[in-house]
Short mmCIF file of C-alpha atoms in Angstrom, two decimals:
data_model
loop_
_atom_site.label_atom_id
_atom_site.label_comp_id
_atom_site.label_asym_id
_atom_site.label_seq_id
_atom_site.Cartn_x
_atom_site.Cartn_y
_atom_site.Cartn_z
CA MET H 10 46.22 71.64 -107.11
CA VAL H 11 47.89 74.67 -105.51
CA ARG H 12 48.41 72.69 -102.30
CA THR H 13 50.00 69.76 -104.21
CA THR H 14 52.39 72.12 -106.02
CA ALA H 15 53.41 73.77 -102.76
CA MET H 16 54.06 70.40 -101.15
CA ARG H 17 56.21 69.38 -104.13
CA MET H 18 58.23 72.63 -103.88
CA ASN H 19 58.76 72.13 -100.13
CA SER H 20 59.88 68.57 -100.77
CA GLU H 21 62.38 69.68 -103.43
CA MET H 22 63.74 72.43 -101.15
CA SER H 23 64.15 69.90 -98.35
CA LEU H 24 66.00 67.53 -100.69
CA THR H 25 68.31 70.36 -101.81
CA ARG H 26 69.13 71.28 -98.21
CA THR H 27 69.80 67.62 -97.41
CA LEU H 28 72.18 67.25 -100.37
CA LYS H 29 74.05 70.41 -99.40
CA PHE H 30 74.38 69.14 -95.85
CA LEU H 31 75.71 65.79 -97.04
CA ALA H 32 78.20 67.54 -99.31
CA LEU H 33 79.42 69.59 -96.36
CA VAL H 34 79.80 66.49 -94.19
CA MET H 35 81.77 64.72 -96.93
CA ALA H 36 84.04 67.73 -97.37
CA VAL H 37 84.89 67.57 -93.68
CA LEU H 38 85.28 63.79 -93.43
CA LEU H 39 87.13 62.96 -96.64
CA PRO H 40 90.47 64.57 -95.75
CA ALA H 41 90.58 62.54 -92.54
CA THR H 42 89.97 59.25 -94.34
CA HIS H 43 91.87 59.96 -97.52
CA GLY H 44 95.05 58.19 -96.39
CA LYS H 45 93.19 54.95 -95.64
CA GLY H 46 91.49 55.09 -98.99
CA LEU H 47 94.78 55.59 -100.75
CA ARG H 48 96.32 52.57 -99.06
CA ALA H 49 93.39 50.41 -100.15
CA GLU H 50 93.47 51.79 -103.69
CA THR H 51 97.21 51.74 -104.38
CA GLY H 52 98.41 48.95 -102.15
CA SER H 53 101.11 51.21 -100.76
CA ASP H 54 101.57 53.34 -97.67
CA MET H 55 101.27 57.04 -98.51
CA GLN H 56 101.49 60.26 -96.53
CA VAL H 57 98.91 62.93 -97.38
CA LEU H 58 100.42 66.42 -97.66
CA GLY H 59 97.76 68.90 -98.74
CA ASP H 60 96.62 68.11 -102.29
CA LEU H 61 99.35 65.51 -102.73
CA ALA H 62 100.07 62.06 -101.32
CA ILE H 63 103.60 60.67 -101.40
CA ASP H 64 104.93 57.16 -100.82
CA ARG H 65 106.36 56.85 -97.32
CA THR H 66 109.14 54.58 -98.60
CA GLU H 67 111.04 54.04 -101.80
CA VAL H 68 109.41 51.60 -104.22
CA THR H 69 110.54 48.10 -103.33
CA ILE H 70 111.60 45.08 -105.34
CA GLU H 71 108.32 43.38 -104.45
CA GLN H 72 106.24 46.31 -105.66
CA PHE H 73 108.19 46.59 -108.90
CA ALA H 74 107.87 42.85 -109.44
CA HIS H 75 104.05 43.16 -109.47
CA PHE H 76 104.35 45.85 -112.14
CA ALA H 77 106.82 43.86 -114.25
CA ALA H 78 104.62 40.75 -114.11
CA ALA H 79 101.45 42.66 -114.98
CA THR H 80 102.95 44.62 -117.88
CA GLY H 81 105.67 42.31 -119.18
CA THR H 82 108.25 45.02 -118.55
CA VAL H 83 111.89 44.10 -119.15
CA THR H 84 114.12 46.90 -117.94
CA LYS H 85 117.09 48.37 -119.76
CA ALA H 86 119.50 46.83 -117.24
CA GLU H 87 117.97 43.40 -117.89
CA ARG H 88 118.04 43.79 -121.67
CA GLU H 89 121.62 45.04 -121.74
CA GLY H 90 123.05 42.55 -119.24
CA GLY H 91 123.35 44.68 -116.13
CA GLY H 92 123.22 48.13 -114.56
CA LEU H 93 125.99 50.56 -113.68
CA VAL H 94 128.18 51.31 -110.70
CA TYR H 95 130.81 54.03 -110.37
CA ALA H 96 134.35 52.88 -109.60
CA ALA H 97 137.20 54.28 -111.72
CA GLY H 98 134.42 55.49 -114.00
CA TRP H 99 131.03 54.08 -114.89
CA GLU H 100 131.23 50.30 -115.07
CA GLN H 101 128.54 47.87 -116.17
CA LYS H 102 128.01 44.99 -113.78
CA PRO H 103 126.76 41.77 -115.39
CA GLY H 104 123.64 40.46 -113.68
CA TRP H 105 123.08 43.58 -111.56
CA THR H 106 119.40 44.44 -112.10
CA TRP H 107 116.42 45.48 -109.98
CA ARG H 108 115.88 41.78 -109.13
CA THR H 109 119.51 41.24 -108.10
CA PRO H 110 120.90 44.72 -107.35
CA TYR H 111 124.38 43.46 -106.43
CA GLY H 112 124.37 40.39 -108.66
CA MET H 113 122.90 38.13 -105.97
CA PRO H 114 119.43 37.37 -104.59
CA ALA H 115 117.86 40.29 -102.72
CA ALA H 116 115.10 40.67 -100.15
CA SER H 117 111.70 41.76 -101.44
CA ASN H 118 111.70 44.88 -99.24
CA GLU H 119 114.91 46.29 -100.66
CA PRO H 120 114.51 49.40 -102.87
CA ALA H 121 114.15 48.79 -106.60
CA VAL H 122 117.28 50.19 -108.27
CA HIS H 123 118.87 49.93 -111.72
CA ILE H 124 115.69 51.63 -112.96
CA THR H 125 115.74 54.40 -115.58
CA PHE H 126 113.66 57.55 -115.23
CA ASP H 127 111.12 56.39 -117.82
CA GLU H 128 110.82 52.95 -116.24
CA ALA H 129 110.17 54.59 -112.88
CA GLN H 130 107.56 56.88 -114.42
CA ALA H 131 105.90 53.89 -116.11
CA TYR H 132 105.63 52.10 -112.77
CA CYS H 133 104.11 55.15 -111.07
CA ARG H 134 101.53 55.60 -113.83
CA TRP H 135 100.63 51.91 -113.70
CA ALA H 136 99.99 52.39 -109.97
CA GLY H 137 97.77 55.42 -110.65
CA LYS H 138 100.47 57.84 -109.56
CA ARG H 139 103.44 59.71 -111.05
CA LEU H 140 106.99 60.73 -110.23
CA PRO H 141 107.19 63.87 -108.09
CA ARG H 142 108.27 67.16 -109.55
CA GLU H 143 111.48 68.45 -108.03
CA ASP H 144 109.73 71.23 -106.09
CA GLU H 145 107.19 68.74 -104.69
CA TRP H 146 109.95 66.39 -103.59
CA ILE H 147 111.91 69.19 -101.89
CA LEU H 148 108.88 70.45 -99.99
CA ALA H 149 108.01 66.96 -98.78
CA ALA H 150 111.60 66.19 -97.79
CA TYR H 151 112.48 69.30 -95.79
CA THR H 152 109.36 71.20 -94.67
CA GLU H 153 107.16 69.60 -92.02
CA SER H 154 103.53 69.86 -93.17
CA ARG H 155 101.73 67.53 -90.78
CA PRO H 156 99.44 69.46 -88.39
CA THR H 157 100.62 67.53 -85.31
CA PRO H 158 103.89 65.76 -86.11
CA SER H 159 105.64 63.56 -83.60
CA PRO H 160 108.63 65.12 -81.78
CA PRO H 161 111.18 66.34 -82.63
CA PHE H 162 109.42 67.70 -85.73
CA GLU H 163 107.41 70.93 -85.69
CA ASN H 164 104.67 71.97 -88.11
CA GLY H 165 105.77 74.58 -90.66
CA ARG H 166 109.47 74.26 -89.96
CA THR H 167 112.01 73.66 -92.75
CA TYR H 168 114.92 71.41 -91.82
CA ARG H 169 118.45 71.16 -93.12
CA PHE H 170 118.20 67.43 -93.74
CA PRO H 171 115.28 65.08 -94.47
CA THR H 172 116.06 63.51 -91.09
CA GLY H 173 115.78 66.86 -89.28
CA ASP H 174 118.48 69.17 -87.92
CA ASN H 175 121.21 66.59 -88.53
CA PRO H 176 121.74 63.56 -90.78
CA ASN H 177 121.76 61.01 -87.96
CA GLY H 178 119.77 57.89 -88.75
CA ALA H 179 120.10 58.05 -92.53
CA ASN H 180 121.95 55.37 -94.50
CA CYS H 181 124.82 57.43 -95.87
CA LEU H 182 128.55 56.79 -96.31
CA LYS H 183 129.63 58.90 -93.33
CA ASP H 184 128.34 61.55 -90.91
CA CYS H 185 125.07 59.65 -90.31
CA GLY H 186 125.99 57.46 -87.36
CA SER H 187 125.02 53.79 -87.25
CA THR H 188 123.09 52.73 -90.37
CA PRO H 189 120.87 49.72 -91.18
CA ALA H 190 122.63 48.97 -94.47
CA ILE H 191 122.72 45.45 -95.86
CA ASP H 192 126.49 45.05 -96.02
CA ARG H 193 127.54 44.41 -99.62
CA SER H 194 131.04 45.84 -99.22
CA ASP H 195 132.47 42.53 -100.49
CA VAL H 196 131.27 43.42 -104.01
CA LEU H 197 131.59 47.21 -103.75
CA GLU H 198 134.67 49.39 -103.93
CA ARG H 199 133.00 52.06 -101.81
CA GLY H 200 130.30 52.00 -99.15
CA ARG H 201 128.16 49.16 -97.81
CA GLY H 202 125.08 49.42 -100.03
CA HIS H 203 121.45 50.24 -99.46
CA ALA H 204 119.18 49.39 -96.54
CA PRO H 205 115.70 47.84 -96.80
CA ALA H 206 113.02 50.41 -97.56
CA GLY H 207 111.77 51.96 -94.33
CA ALA H 208 114.55 50.52 -92.15
CA SER H 209 116.18 53.85 -91.32
CA ARG H 210 114.87 56.53 -88.97
CA LYS H 211 111.59 58.20 -89.89
CA GLY H 212 112.15 61.77 -91.08
CA VAL H 213 110.29 64.95 -91.99
CA ASN H 214 106.59 64.33 -92.74
CA GLY H 215 106.93 60.74 -91.52
CA LEU H 216 108.87 59.75 -94.65
CA TYR H 217 111.70 57.24 -94.80
CA ASP H 218 114.98 57.54 -96.73
CA MET H 219 114.33 60.89 -98.38
CA GLY H 220 117.92 61.49 -97.33
CA ALA H 221 120.56 58.95 -98.45
CA ASN H 222 119.95 55.21 -99.02
CA VAL H 223 119.36 55.68 -102.77
CA TRP H 224 119.03 58.74 -104.96
CA GLU H 225 115.45 59.27 -106.13
CA TRP H 226 114.35 60.28 -109.60
CA VAL H 227 112.38 63.55 -109.78
CA ASP H 228 110.65 65.08 -112.78
CA THR H 229 112.49 68.14 -114.08
CA GLU H 230 112.02 70.22 -117.22
CA ASP H 231 115.14 69.04 -119.04
CA ARG H 232 114.26 66.26 -121.47
CA ALA H 233 117.61 64.43 -121.66
CA GLN H 234 118.76 64.88 -118.04
CA LYS H 235 116.49 64.25 -115.08
CA GLY H 236 116.97 65.25 -111.47
CA THR H 237 118.01 62.92 -108.68
CA ARG H 238 117.52 64.02 -105.09
CA GLY H 239 118.48 63.06 -101.56
CA GLY H 240 121.90 61.47 -101.91
CA SER H 241 122.66 57.79 -101.37
CA TRP H 242 124.72 55.24 -99.46
CA TRP H 243 127.63 56.05 -101.77
CA TYR H 244 127.87 59.64 -100.45
CA GLY H 245 128.13 61.51 -97.16
CA ALA H 246 125.62 63.90 -95.65
CA THR H 247 126.31 66.87 -97.95
CA GLN H 248 124.34 65.32 -100.80
CA MET H 249 121.29 64.97 -98.52
CA ARG H 250 120.75 68.73 -98.32
CA ALA H 251 118.18 70.70 -100.33
CA ASP H 252 120.85 72.89 -101.91
CA TYR H 253 122.59 69.89 -103.47
CA ASP H 254 121.30 69.55 -107.01
CA ALA H 255 122.18 66.50 -109.12
CA SER H 256 121.00 64.99 -112.38
CA LYS H 257 121.61 61.98 -114.58
CA PRO H 258 120.77 60.97 -118.15
CA ARG H 259 117.18 59.75 -118.06
CA ASP H 260 118.14 56.38 -119.59
CA MET H 261 120.73 55.58 -116.91
CA ALA H 262 120.20 52.48 -114.73
CA VAL H 263 122.42 52.74 -111.65
CA VAL H 264 122.90 50.69 -108.48
CA TYR H 265 122.17 53.65 -106.19
CA ILE H 266 119.20 55.30 -107.96
CA GLY H 267 115.65 54.35 -107.01
CA PHE H 268 112.38 56.28 -106.76
CA ARG H 269 109.05 56.87 -105.03
CA CYS H 270 105.73 58.09 -106.42
CA VAL H 271 103.16 60.76 -105.65
CA LYS H 272 99.41 60.92 -106.26
CA ASP H 273 97.35 64.02 -107.00
CA LEU H 274 94.34 64.20 -104.72
CA ARG H 275 92.48 66.94 -106.64
#
């Protein structure tokens, strides 16, 4: 009887040690595989930065189309006949929506624009994510957090622009060099329009278009106004910098505002 009890205790202690060992192994292996798991789970390409994963590109028309079909979402721009563009003031453009950002058919890999803050947040939550807080967005855009980033980026360094030391390679109005914009200047009074998501040069933390292309909604404390970060094709390089703070009414649907999502890992 005593011998049986001792054997049972030894067996339980062995099982406990085995479980602890497995837990340790999982703790070491999971961070290395987390990115792959996220891609399988969310259907999008994300960059892991500590306890947060962020979309490498702006949400595309194709991605938003899956959400709209699954949820029956009709955006404000669609309901009201079109989104906004700034010319001599804010002007509504009939037929300009996330499906047809310039009133004409668009490629599926173009960024989804004419999306309000709440519509963007709804998409992110449907995808199991959320919009980034402003401080999260700024850290991801300007401070290199990858342990071994590709040159010219260096771990721990904070850059002036999301593209690095200079704005070259971003899709902005001026100061950015050659850009991959889809030229829509025939229907615009200023600029050439946005580029496909991920078409410009890869920037800090391996992210695309955190500077220029389209402004991106960020979650700020103000209820009526919400932050937009990064600048857009409508502006020059100044708006790409971290010290440039902008906001818009949360119910605004504009041709040069898009978004990306983040996912909490813990």
